[in-house]
Amino acid sequence: MSVSIREATINDLPQLLDLVLRLKRLNAEFDPLLKTLPDDELRRVAEEYIKTAIEDRSRYLVLVADADGKIVGVLKADVRNRIFYVPRKEGYIIEFYVMPEYRRRGLGRTMIDEAARLLRERGADVIVAEFPALNQIAVNFYSKADFRPLLYIYARESG
Amino acid sequence: MAEKWYELALRLSKFYGGKIMIVPKVPIRGLKDFAIWYTPGVAAVSEKIKEGGSDTSFEYTWRWNSVAVLTDGSRVLGLGNVGPEASLPVMEGKALIFKYLGGVDAVPLPVRAVEVDEIVNAGRMVEPAFGGINLEDIESPKCFHVLERLREGLQIPVWHDDQQGTATATLAGLINALKVVGKNIRDVGIVLVGAGASNIRTAYMLIKYGADPRKIVLVDSAGILHAEREDLDKLMLEHPWKYDLALKTNGERKRGGVREALRGADVLIAASRPGPGIIRKEWISQMEKDPIVFALANPVPEIWPWEAKEAGARIVATGRSDFPNQINNSLVFPAVFRGALDARARAITDEMTIAAAEELASYAEERGIREDYIIPTMEEWDVFPREAAAVAAKATEQGVARRPLTYKEELRNATELISLSLNMLRSLVEGGFIKMFNGGID
């Protein structure tokens, strides 16, 4: 089974959406503050969010791993301006999910490398990833891919 | 039926004040002998062990024959989380069987522990006192984490009977069942209903024994397990073993429930929840020719044996002694530990477990297997030394034995130790030191 990595088109949306929803449910396992919306609402919001990203290639990157027509991985990054720092632009990965049976064979790493290349083409010289603090698997993955902790995001309920 | 046993168990447990005790195994000719068994003599034994290294303790103390029955009481029988004190009668019963059928000195050890780390630490801390640890009645998936970490960390065998004991007996029964119907483990479709401690371990054992993982299908309360199920990431975090099986098994990508899983399957192994009615007759009639049905839930199997037969099952096994083909872990653990202890094994490897299953199967085969006899019964006690011998020989072959033993040596040894244990109890009863309760206990 060959897997190719390419930028997403609008036709990928239905399949891609499932993977993003899986990611959100996975995130919810790590902290109650990452509890997801009710299913139908979550799906609606996610669809809109991904559609926007696919349609605006200057501000977003949506990569998919395509196994003979089946979407088995997704990576979505935002191209953001950095107001105070250099480099001035960063590619900010928020969504990154690979289907379980396609894990542990280097696909994630290939996707990250391809994302880095394409983000650089879009002017982003830094690549940043966001994930739940307790997701040790992600910590290990990004550390192995030469990422390092840059900022901490701490949260609590305001009440 | 069960009410009668409940009533007797309550009355007699109170009458006897539990089920086991410690009895010295050396003569005491007079109080002066304490100078040998205790101070000052014992100091020399202590020093001997200190100088000779910790393994010397197996030669000079009871350690060679002792097992801790360790539990947190979090999943006791079908009762659930009853806590350590309420688990004690069960652990005592286990220790009783250990002694009676295996000649093993087992010590009930319920501990006040909740987290995996705490139970693992408890195991680690008591390691010096025992030749083995039998984990018991710990909830899933906690039991998998505890077993794996203790197996990695300790130099004595650690075994979780709810997983391995049941899986071993299941494999033994399946080996012979397949012979009876003339099928090969490599070709058959196997459906495991229930993905608790025993079936998860059974799946791994079947794969190790040669079953094709792609032809194994697990079904749990959420339906057929497959690589794209929505809860897979949750499993990855909480139950890596089940996650791993989700990726390895079900090559055909069956989806749905038990009905869909059973369509065209050769073997059903149900270890889910008490029946009847969990497995339906019409599902069994959808299986391949000559279905093999193991319905292992207690006290009532997932489907009654006669119902399974009516639906076309060729061979039926249950967990009960009042039906033919009882898949019972008591056929396994006393002998596995007998063999492992005698070889002073550092571990009970999967291969040793498979050797036990094969020996159980051979024993029955030699007596003539048929549809209603695929596994020895508890009465055939001479199967225990044979299993022990197979386990010790495998430990020796694999280099995990501190004291290498051949099959023949251990067969003689185990026969002696197990009959000694049976005879000792008989003589205590005959001598009137243990009161008989036959008929009435007053």
Coordinates of C-alpha atoms in Angstrom, one line a residue:
Chain A
M1 CA 0.0 0.0 0.0
S2 CA 1.6 3.3 -1.1
V3 CA 0.9 6.5 0.8
S4 CA 1.4 9.8 -0.9
I5 CA 1.5 13.2 0.8
R6 CA -0.1 16.1 -0.9
E7 CA -2.0 19.3 -0.2
A8 CA -5.7 18.8 0.5
T9 CA -8.5 19.7 -2.0
I10 CA -12.1 20.4 -1.2
N11 CA -12.9 16.8 -2.2
D12 CA -11.0 15.5 0.7
L13 CA -13.2 17.4 3.2
P14 CA -15.5 14.6 4.3
Q15 CA -12.8 12.1 5.0
L16 CA -10.5 14.7 6.4
L17 CA -13.1 15.9 8.8
D18 CA -13.3 12.4 10.5
L19 CA -9.6 12.6 11.3
V20 CA -9.9 16.0 12.8
L21 CA -12.8 14.9 14.9
R22 CA -10.8 11.9 16.1
L23 CA -8.0 14.3 17.1
K24 CA -10.3 16.5 19.0
R25 CA -11.7 13.5 20.9
L26 CA -8.2 12.3 21.6
N27 CA -7.3 15.8 23.0
A28 CA -10.3 15.6 25.2
E29 CA -8.8 12.6 27.0
F30 CA -6.0 14.7 28.4
D31 CA -7.9 17.6 30.1
P32 CA -11.4 18.5 31.0
L33 CA -10.7 22.0 29.6
L34 CA -10.4 20.3 26.2
K35 CA -13.8 18.8 26.3
T36 CA -15.4 18.9 22.9
L37 CA -18.7 20.4 21.7
P38 CA -21.6 18.1 21.2
D39 CA -21.0 15.9 18.1
D40 CA -23.2 17.6 15.5
E41 CA -22.1 21.0 16.5
L42 CA -18.4 19.9 16.6
R43 CA -18.7 18.5 13.1
R44 CA -20.3 21.7 11.7
V45 CA -17.7 23.9 13.3
A46 CA -14.8 21.7 12.2
E47 CA -16.1 21.5 8.6
E48 CA -16.3 25.3 8.3
Y49 CA -12.8 25.6 9.9
I50 CA -11.2 23.1 7.5
K51 CA -13.0 24.4 4.4
T52 CA -11.6 27.9 5.1
A53 CA -8.1 26.5 5.5
I54 CA -8.2 24.4 2.3
E55 CA -9.5 27.4 0.3
D56 CA -6.9 29.9 1.5
R57 CA -3.4 28.5 0.7
S58 CA -1.7 31.8 1.5
R59 CA -2.7 31.6 5.1
Y60 CA -3.0 27.9 5.7
L61 CA -1.5 24.6 4.9
V62 CA -3.6 21.5 4.8
L63 CA -1.6 18.3 4.1
V64 CA -3.1 14.9 3.7
A65 CA -1.6 11.4 3.6
D66 CA -3.4 9.5 0.8
A67 CA -3.4 5.7 0.8
D68 CA -4.9 4.9 -2.6
G69 CA -7.7 7.3 -2.2
K70 CA -8.2 6.9 1.5
I71 CA -7.1 9.7 3.7
V72 CA -5.1 8.3 6.6
G73 CA -3.3 11.3 7.9
V74 CA -3.9 15.1 8.1
L75 CA -1.8 18.1 9.1
K76 CA -3.1 21.6 9.3
A77 CA -1.0 24.6 9.9
D78 CA -1.7 28.4 10.1
V79 CA 0.8 30.8 8.7
R80 CA 1.1 33.5 11.4
N81 CA 2.9 36.8 11.7
R82 CA 5.3 37.2 14.7
I83 CA 5.0 40.8 15.6
F84 CA 8.0 41.1 17.9
Y85 CA 10.3 38.3 17.0
V86 CA 12.4 37.2 14.1
P87 CA 11.9 35.2 12.0
R88 CA 8.8 37.2 11.2
K89 CA 6.5 34.3 10.2
E90 CA 5.7 30.9 11.7
G91 CA 3.9 27.9 10.6
Y92 CA 1.7 26.9 13.5
I93 CA 0.5 23.2 13.5
I94 CA -2.7 22.7 15.4
E95 CA -4.2 19.7 13.7
F96 CA -2.1 16.6 13.2
Y97 CA -3.5 13.1 13.2
V98 CA -2.5 9.8 11.6
M99 CA -4.8 6.8 11.6
P100 CA -3.7 4.2 14.2
E101 CA -2.7 1.5 11.7
Y102 CA -0.5 3.9 9.8
R103 CA 1.5 4.9 12.8
R104 CA 5.0 3.8 13.8
R105 CA 6.2 3.7 10.2
G106 CA 7.6 7.1 9.8
L107 CA 4.6 8.6 8.1
G108 CA 4.2 11.4 10.7
R109 CA 7.8 12.4 10.3
T110 CA 7.5 12.5 6.5
M111 CA 4.4 14.7 6.9
I112 CA 6.2 17.1 9.2
D113 CA 9.2 17.4 6.9
E114 CA 6.9 18.0 3.9
A115 CA 5.0 20.6 6.0
A116 CA 8.2 22.4 6.9
R117 CA 9.2 22.6 3.3
L118 CA 5.8 24.0 2.1
L119 CA 5.6 26.4 5.1
R120 CA 9.0 27.7 4.2
E121 CA 7.8 28.3 0.7
R122 CA 4.9 30.4 2.2
G123 CA 7.5 32.5 4.1
A124 CA 7.4 30.8 7.5
D125 CA 10.9 30.1 8.8
V126 CA 9.8 28.7 12.2
I127 CA 7.5 25.7 12.6
V128 CA 5.5 25.5 15.8
A129 CA 3.2 22.7 17.1
E130 CA 0.5 22.8 19.7
F131 CA -0.8 19.8 21.6
P132 CA -2.1 18.9 25.0
A133 CA 0.6 19.1 27.7
L134 CA -0.1 15.6 28.9
N135 CA 0.2 14.0 25.5
Q136 CA 3.5 12.2 26.1
I137 CA 3.3 10.5 22.8
A138 CA 3.3 13.9 21.0
V139 CA 6.1 15.2 23.3
N140 CA 8.2 12.2 22.2
F141 CA 7.3 12.6 18.6
Y142 CA 8.2 16.3 18.3
S143 CA 11.3 15.9 20.4
K144 CA 12.6 13.2 18.1
A145 CA 11.8 15.5 15.2
D146 CA 14.1 18.2 16.7
F147 CA 11.4 20.4 18.2
R148 CA 12.0 21.9 21.6
P149 CA 9.6 23.4 24.2
L150 CA 9.2 27.1 23.4
L151 CA 6.3 28.5 25.3
Y152 CA 4.1 27.1 28.0
I153 CA 0.3 27.6 28.0
Y154 CA -1.1 27.3 31.5
A155 CA -4.8 27.3 32.1
R156 CA -7.4 27.2 34.9
E157 CA -11.0 28.0 35.2
S158 CA -11.7 31.6 35.9
G159 CA -14.4 31.0 38.5
Chain B
M1 CA -28.0 -24.8 43.6
A2 CA -25.6 -22.0 44.3
E3 CA -27.6 -21.0 47.4
K4 CA -26.6 -24.3 49.0
W5 CA -22.9 -23.6 48.4
Y6 CA -23.3 -20.1 49.7
E7 CA -24.9 -21.3 52.9
L8 CA -22.3 -24.0 53.5
A9 CA -19.4 -21.7 52.6
L10 CA -20.6 -19.1 55.1
R11 CA -21.2 -21.6 57.9
L12 CA -17.9 -23.6 57.4
S13 CA -15.7 -20.6 56.9
K14 CA -16.8 -19.3 60.3
F15 CA -16.6 -22.8 61.9
Y16 CA -13.0 -23.3 60.7
G17 CA -12.0 -19.7 61.0
G18 CA -10.7 -19.5 57.4
K19 CA -9.3 -22.3 55.3
I20 CA -5.5 -22.5 55.7
M21 CA -2.9 -22.3 58.4
I22 CA 0.9 -22.7 58.8
V23 CA 2.3 -26.0 60.0
P24 CA 6.0 -26.6 60.8
K25 CA 7.7 -29.0 58.5
V26 CA 10.6 -29.9 60.9
P27 CA 10.4 -32.1 63.9
I28 CA 10.7 -30.5 67.3
R29 CA 12.1 -33.0 69.8
G30 CA 12.1 -30.5 72.6
L31 CA 12.5 -26.8 73.2
K32 CA 16.3 -27.3 72.8
D33 CA 15.7 -27.8 69.1
F34 CA 14.9 -24.1 68.8
A35 CA 18.6 -23.6 69.0
I36 CA 18.7 -25.2 65.6
W37 CA 15.5 -23.8 64.1
Y38 CA 15.9 -20.4 65.7
T39 CA 18.7 -18.7 67.6
P40 CA 21.6 -19.2 67.9
G41 CA 21.7 -21.8 65.0
V42 CA 19.7 -19.7 62.5
A43 CA 22.3 -17.0 62.5
A44 CA 24.6 -19.3 60.5
V45 CA 21.9 -19.8 57.9
S46 CA 21.4 -16.1 57.7
E47 CA 25.1 -15.5 57.2
K48 CA 25.2 -18.2 54.6
I49 CA 22.6 -16.4 52.6
K50 CA 24.3 -13.1 53.0
E51 CA 27.5 -14.5 51.8
G52 CA 26.2 -16.8 49.1
G53 CA 24.0 -14.1 47.5
S54 CA 20.2 -13.8 47.5
D55 CA 19.7 -17.0 45.4
T56 CA 21.1 -19.0 48.3
S57 CA 17.8 -18.3 50.1
F58 CA 16.1 -20.8 47.8
E59 CA 18.3 -23.6 49.3
Y60 CA 18.0 -22.8 53.0
T61 CA 14.5 -21.5 53.5
W62 CA 11.0 -22.2 52.4
R63 CA 11.3 -19.7 49.6
W64 CA 11.8 -22.4 47.0
N65 CA 8.2 -23.5 47.6
S66 CA 6.4 -20.2 48.4
V67 CA 4.1 -18.0 46.4
A68 CA 2.4 -14.8 47.3
V69 CA -1.2 -14.5 46.2
L70 CA -1.2 -10.8 45.6
T71 CA -4.3 -8.7 45.0
D72 CA -5.8 -5.3 45.5
G73 CA -9.3 -6.8 45.6
S74 CA -10.4 -4.6 42.7
R75 CA -12.1 -7.3 40.6
V76 CA -13.0 -10.2 42.7
L77 CA -14.9 -13.0 40.9
G78 CA -17.9 -11.5 39.4
L79 CA -18.3 -9.2 42.5
G80 CA -16.2 -6.3 41.3
N81 CA -14.2 -4.1 43.5
V82 CA -14.8 -5.5 47.0
G83 CA -11.6 -4.2 48.5
P84 CA -8.7 -6.2 50.1
E85 CA -10.4 -7.6 53.2
A86 CA -13.3 -9.0 51.3
S87 CA -11.0 -10.6 48.8
L88 CA -9.2 -12.5 51.6
P89 CA -11.5 -15.6 51.5
V90 CA -10.9 -15.9 47.8
M91 CA -7.2 -15.7 48.2
E92 CA -7.3 -18.2 51.0
G93 CA -9.2 -20.6 48.7
K94 CA -6.6 -20.0 46.0
A95 CA -3.8 -20.9 48.5
L96 CA -5.7 -24.0 49.5
I97 CA -5.8 -25.2 45.9
F98 CA -2.1 -24.3 45.5
K99 CA -1.3 -26.5 48.4
Y100 CA -3.6 -29.4 47.6
L101 CA -3.0 -29.8 43.9
G102 CA 0.5 -28.3 43.6
G103 CA 2.1 -28.8 47.0
V104 CA 2.8 -25.1 46.9
D105 CA 2.9 -23.0 50.1
A106 CA 0.8 -20.0 49.0
V107 CA 0.3 -16.9 51.2
P108 CA -2.8 -14.8 50.7
L109 CA -1.7 -11.2 50.3
P110 CA -4.4 -8.7 49.8
V111 CA -2.9 -5.2 49.9
R112 CA -4.4 -1.8 50.4
A113 CA -3.2 -0.4 47.1
V114 CA -5.0 1.4 44.3
E115 CA -2.6 2.7 41.7
V116 CA -0.5 0.5 39.4
D117 CA 2.7 1.9 41.0
E118 CA 1.5 0.9 44.4
I119 CA 0.7 -2.7 43.5
V120 CA 4.0 -3.0 41.6
N121 CA 5.8 -1.7 44.6
A122 CA 4.1 -4.2 46.8
G123 CA 5.3 -7.0 44.6
R124 CA 8.8 -5.6 44.5
M125 CA 8.9 -5.3 48.2
V126 CA 7.8 -8.8 49.0
E127 CA 10.0 -10.4 46.3
P128 CA 12.7 -11.5 48.8
A129 CA 10.2 -13.6 50.8
F130 CA 8.8 -15.6 47.9
G131 CA 9.7 -17.9 45.1
G132 CA 6.9 -16.6 42.9
I133 CA 4.0 -14.1 42.8
N134 CA 0.5 -15.0 41.7
L135 CA -1.5 -11.9 40.9
E136 CA -5.2 -12.4 41.4
D137 CA -8.4 -10.5 40.8
I138 CA -6.9 -7.2 39.8
E139 CA -9.1 -5.2 37.4
S140 CA -8.3 -4.8 33.7
P141 CA -6.4 -3.0 32.2
K142 CA -4.6 -2.4 35.5
C143 CA -3.7 -6.1 35.7
F144 CA -1.8 -5.9 32.4
H145 CA 0.3 -3.0 33.5
V146 CA 1.1 -4.6 36.8
L147 CA 1.9 -8.0 35.2
E148 CA 4.2 -6.4 32.6
R149 CA 6.1 -4.3 35.0
L150 CA 6.6 -7.1 37.6
R151 CA 7.6 -9.6 34.9
E152 CA 10.2 -7.1 33.7
G153 CA 11.4 -6.1 37.1
L154 CA 11.5 -9.2 39.3
Q155 CA 13.8 -12.2 39.4
I156 CA 11.0 -14.6 40.4
P157 CA 8.0 -15.8 38.3
V158 CA 5.1 -13.4 38.2
W159 CA 1.8 -14.8 36.9
H160 CA -1.7 -13.3 36.6
D161 CA -4.0 -16.2 36.9
D162 CA -7.1 -14.5 35.6
Q163 CA -5.2 -13.8 32.4
Q164 CA -2.7 -16.6 31.9
G165 CA -4.4 -19.5 33.8
T166 CA -7.6 -19.2 31.9
A167 CA -5.8 -18.6 28.6
T168 CA -3.7 -21.7 29.1
A169 CA -6.6 -23.9 29.9
T170 CA -8.4 -22.4 26.9
L171 CA -5.5 -23.2 24.6
A172 CA -5.3 -26.7 25.9
G173 CA -9.0 -27.3 25.2
L174 CA -8.7 -25.7 21.8
I175 CA -5.7 -27.8 20.7
N176 CA -7.8 -31.0 21.2
A177 CA -11.1 -29.5 20.0
L178 CA -9.3 -28.7 16.7
K179 CA -8.0 -32.2 16.5
V180 CA -11.5 -33.7 17.0
V181 CA -12.9 -31.6 14.2
G182 CA -9.8 -32.0 12.0
K183 CA -8.9 -28.3 11.6
N184 CA -5.6 -26.5 11.9
I185 CA -5.0 -23.6 14.2
R186 CA -3.4 -21.7 11.3
D187 CA -6.5 -21.8 9.2
V188 CA -9.4 -21.3 11.6
G189 CA -11.4 -18.1 12.2
I190 CA -11.5 -17.5 15.9
V191 CA -14.0 -15.1 17.5
L192 CA -13.3 -13.9 21.1
V193 CA -16.3 -12.4 22.8
G194 CA -15.4 -10.3 25.7
A195 CA -12.1 -8.4 25.8
G196 CA -11.3 -8.7 29.5
A197 CA -8.2 -10.1 31.2
S198 CA -8.5 -13.7 30.0
N199 CA -9.5 -13.1 26.4
I200 CA -6.9 -10.5 25.7
R201 CA -4.3 -12.9 27.0
T202 CA -5.9 -15.8 25.1
A203 CA -5.6 -13.8 21.9
Y204 CA -1.9 -13.3 22.5
M205 CA -1.4 -16.9 23.3
L206 CA -3.3 -18.2 20.3
I207 CA -1.1 -15.9 18.1
K208 CA 2.0 -17.2 19.8
Y209 CA 0.8 -20.8 19.3
G210 CA 0.3 -20.2 15.5
A211 CA -3.1 -18.8 15.0
D212 CA -3.3 -16.2 12.2
P213 CA -3.9 -12.8 13.9
R214 CA -5.8 -11.6 10.9
K215 CA -8.4 -14.4 11.4
I216 CA -8.9 -13.5 15.0
V217 CA -11.8 -11.2 15.8
L218 CA -12.4 -9.7 19.2
V219 CA -15.7 -8.3 20.3
D220 CA -16.3 -6.2 23.4
S221 CA -19.3 -4.2 24.7
A222 CA -18.7 -1.6 21.9
G223 CA -18.8 -4.2 19.2
I224 CA -16.2 -5.8 16.9
L225 CA -12.7 -4.5 17.5
H226 CA -11.0 -3.1 14.4
A227 CA -8.3 -0.6 13.5
E228 CA -10.7 2.2 12.7
R229 CA -12.9 2.1 15.7
E230 CA -13.7 5.5 17.2
D231 CA -12.3 4.6 20.6
L232 CA -8.9 3.5 19.4
D233 CA -7.0 6.5 20.7
K234 CA -8.5 6.1 24.1
L235 CA -7.4 2.5 24.1
M236 CA -3.9 3.5 23.0
L237 CA -3.7 5.6 26.1
E238 CA -5.4 3.3 28.6
H239 CA -5.1 -0.3 27.3
P240 CA -2.1 -0.6 24.9
W241 CA -2.6 -4.4 24.7
K242 CA -6.2 -4.1 23.4
Y243 CA -5.0 -1.3 21.1
D244 CA -2.3 -3.5 19.7
L245 CA -4.7 -6.3 19.1
A246 CA -7.1 -3.9 17.3
L247 CA -4.4 -3.2 14.8
K248 CA -3.2 -6.8 14.4
T249 CA -6.4 -8.8 14.3
N250 CA -9.5 -8.7 12.1
G251 CA -7.7 -8.6 8.8
E252 CA -11.1 -8.8 7.0
R253 CA -12.3 -5.7 8.7
K254 CA -15.5 -7.2 10.0
R255 CA -17.7 -4.6 11.7
G256 CA -20.8 -4.9 13.8
G257 CA -21.4 -7.2 16.8
V258 CA -21.2 -10.8 17.8
R259 CA -23.6 -11.9 15.1
E260 CA -21.5 -10.4 12.3
A261 CA -18.3 -11.7 13.9
L262 CA -19.5 -15.3 14.1
R263 CA -20.7 -15.5 10.5
G264 CA -18.3 -18.0 8.9
A265 CA -16.1 -18.4 12.0
D266 CA -14.8 -21.8 13.2
V267 CA -14.2 -21.1 16.8
L268 CA -16.0 -19.0 19.5
I269 CA -14.4 -18.3 22.8
A270 CA -16.7 -16.3 25.0
A271 CA -15.5 -14.9 28.3
S272 CA -17.8 -12.0 28.7
R273 CA -20.7 -12.0 31.2
P274 CA -23.0 -14.5 32.7
G275 CA -25.7 -15.9 30.4
P276 CA -27.8 -17.4 29.2
G277 CA -28.8 -15.4 26.1
I278 CA -25.6 -13.5 25.6
I279 CA -24.8 -15.8 22.6
R280 CA -27.8 -16.7 20.5
K281 CA -28.5 -20.0 18.8
E282 CA -29.1 -18.4 15.4
W283 CA -25.6 -16.9 15.5
I284 CA -24.0 -20.2 16.1
S285 CA -25.8 -21.7 13.2
Q286 CA -24.2 -19.1 11.0
M287 CA -20.7 -20.4 11.9
E288 CA -18.6 -22.7 9.6
K289 CA -19.1 -26.4 9.7
D290 CA -18.3 -28.1 13.0
P291 CA -18.3 -25.1 15.2
I292 CA -16.3 -25.1 18.4
V293 CA -18.0 -23.1 21.2
F294 CA -16.3 -22.2 24.5
A295 CA -18.8 -20.3 26.7
L296 CA -16.7 -19.6 29.8
A297 CA -18.7 -17.1 31.8
N298 CA -19.5 -18.2 35.4
P299 CA -21.8 -19.0 37.1
V300 CA -23.9 -19.3 33.9
P301 CA -22.3 -19.7 30.5
E302 CA -23.1 -17.2 27.7
I303 CA -25.2 -19.9 26.1
W304 CA -26.4 -23.2 27.6
P305 CA -24.4 -26.2 26.2
W306 CA -27.5 -27.9 24.9
E307 CA -28.6 -24.8 23.1
A308 CA -25.2 -24.5 21.5
K309 CA -25.4 -28.1 20.4
E310 CA -28.9 -27.7 19.1
A311 CA -27.6 -24.8 17.0
G312 CA -25.0 -27.1 15.5
A313 CA -22.0 -26.7 17.7
R314 CA -19.8 -29.8 17.5
I315 CA -17.8 -29.2 20.6
V316 CA -18.9 -27.1 23.6
A317 CA -16.8 -26.2 26.6
T318 CA -17.8 -24.2 29.7
G319 CA -16.3 -23.1 33.0
R320 CA -18.5 -25.4 34.9
S321 CA -17.7 -28.8 36.4
D322 CA -21.3 -30.1 36.0
F323 CA -20.9 -30.0 32.1
P324 CA -18.3 -31.8 30.0
N325 CA -15.2 -30.0 29.0
Q326 CA -14.5 -27.7 31.9
I327 CA -12.0 -25.0 31.1
N328 CA -10.7 -24.4 34.5
N329 CA -7.6 -22.5 35.5
S330 CA -7.3 -24.8 38.6
L331 CA -6.0 -27.3 36.0
V332 CA -3.1 -24.9 35.3
F333 CA -1.8 -22.7 38.1
P334 CA -0.8 -25.3 40.7
A335 CA 1.2 -27.3 38.2
V336 CA 2.7 -24.3 36.4
F337 CA 4.0 -23.0 39.7
R338 CA 5.1 -26.5 40.9
G339 CA 7.3 -26.7 37.8
A340 CA 8.5 -23.1 37.9
L341 CA 9.3 -23.3 41.6
D342 CA 11.2 -26.6 41.3
A343 CA 13.3 -25.2 38.5
R344 CA 13.8 -22.1 40.6
A345 CA 12.7 -20.3 37.5
R346 CA 13.3 -16.5 37.2
A347 CA 10.1 -16.2 35.1
I348 CA 7.2 -18.0 33.6
T349 CA 7.7 -17.3 30.0
D350 CA 4.9 -17.6 27.3
E351 CA 6.7 -20.7 26.0
M352 CA 6.5 -22.3 29.5
T353 CA 2.8 -21.5 29.5
I354 CA 2.3 -23.1 26.1
A355 CA 4.2 -26.2 27.2
A356 CA 1.7 -26.5 30.1
A357 CA -1.2 -26.3 27.6
E358 CA 0.3 -28.8 25.3
E359 CA 0.9 -31.2 28.1
L360 CA -2.7 -30.9 29.3
A361 CA -3.8 -31.6 25.8
S362 CA -1.5 -34.6 25.4
Y363 CA -2.8 -36.1 28.6
A364 CA -6.4 -36.0 27.4
E365 CA -5.4 -37.1 23.9
E366 CA -3.7 -40.2 25.3
R367 CA -6.9 -41.2 27.1
G368 CA -8.9 -40.7 23.9
I369 CA -10.3 -37.3 23.0
R370 CA -13.9 -36.9 21.8
E371 CA -16.5 -34.3 21.6
D372 CA -17.2 -34.4 25.4
Y373 CA -13.6 -35.0 26.5
I374 CA -11.1 -32.4 25.2
I375 CA -9.4 -31.5 28.4
P376 CA -8.6 -33.5 31.6
T377 CA -10.9 -33.2 34.6
M378 CA -9.9 -32.0 38.0
E379 CA -10.1 -35.6 39.3
E380 CA -7.3 -36.7 37.0
W381 CA -4.7 -35.4 39.4
D382 CA -1.8 -37.1 37.8
V383 CA -1.9 -34.6 35.0
F384 CA -0.5 -32.0 37.5
P385 CA 3.0 -33.5 37.8
R386 CA 3.1 -34.0 34.1
E387 CA 2.3 -30.3 33.5
A388 CA 4.9 -29.3 36.1
A389 CA 7.5 -31.5 34.3
A390 CA 6.7 -29.9 31.0
V391 CA 7.0 -26.4 32.5
A392 CA 10.3 -27.1 34.3
A393 CA 11.8 -28.7 31.3
K394 CA 10.9 -25.7 29.1
A395 CA 12.3 -23.3 31.8
T396 CA 15.5 -25.3 31.6
E397 CA 15.6 -25.3 27.8
Q398 CA 15.1 -21.5 27.8
G399 CA 17.7 -20.8 30.4
V400 CA 15.4 -19.2 33.0
A401 CA 15.9 -22.1 35.5
R402 CA 18.4 -21.5 38.4
R403 CA 18.1 -25.3 38.8
P404 CA 18.0 -27.1 35.5
L405 CA 15.7 -30.1 35.5
T406 CA 14.8 -32.7 32.9
Y407 CA 11.2 -33.7 32.3
K408 CA 11.8 -37.0 34.0
E409 CA 13.4 -35.5 37.0
E410 CA 10.6 -33.1 37.6
L411 CA 7.9 -35.7 36.9
R412 CA 9.3 -37.7 39.8
N413 CA 9.9 -34.7 42.0
A414 CA 6.4 -33.2 41.4
T415 CA 4.6 -36.5 41.8
E416 CA 6.3 -36.9 45.2
L417 CA 5.6 -33.3 46.3
I418 CA 2.0 -33.3 45.2
S419 CA 1.2 -36.7 46.7
L420 CA 2.9 -35.7 49.9
S421 CA 0.6 -32.7 50.1
L422 CA -2.5 -34.9 49.4
N423 CA -1.4 -37.5 52.0
M424 CA -0.6 -34.9 54.6
L425 CA -4.0 -33.4 54.5
R426 CA -5.6 -36.9 54.6
S427 CA -3.6 -37.9 57.6
L428 CA -4.5 -34.7 59.5
V429 CA -8.2 -35.4 58.9
E430 CA -7.8 -39.1 59.7
G431 CA -6.0 -38.2 62.9
G432 CA -8.8 -36.0 63.9
F433 CA -6.6 -32.8 63.9
I434 CA -8.8 -31.4 61.2
K435 CA -12.5 -32.0 62.0
M436 CA -14.7 -33.5 59.4
F437 CA -17.9 -31.7 58.6
N438 CA -19.6 -34.5 56.8
G439 CA -23.4 -34.1 57.2
G440 CA -23.2 -31.7 60.1
I441 CA -20.6 -29.7 61.8
D442 CA -21.9 -29.6 65.4

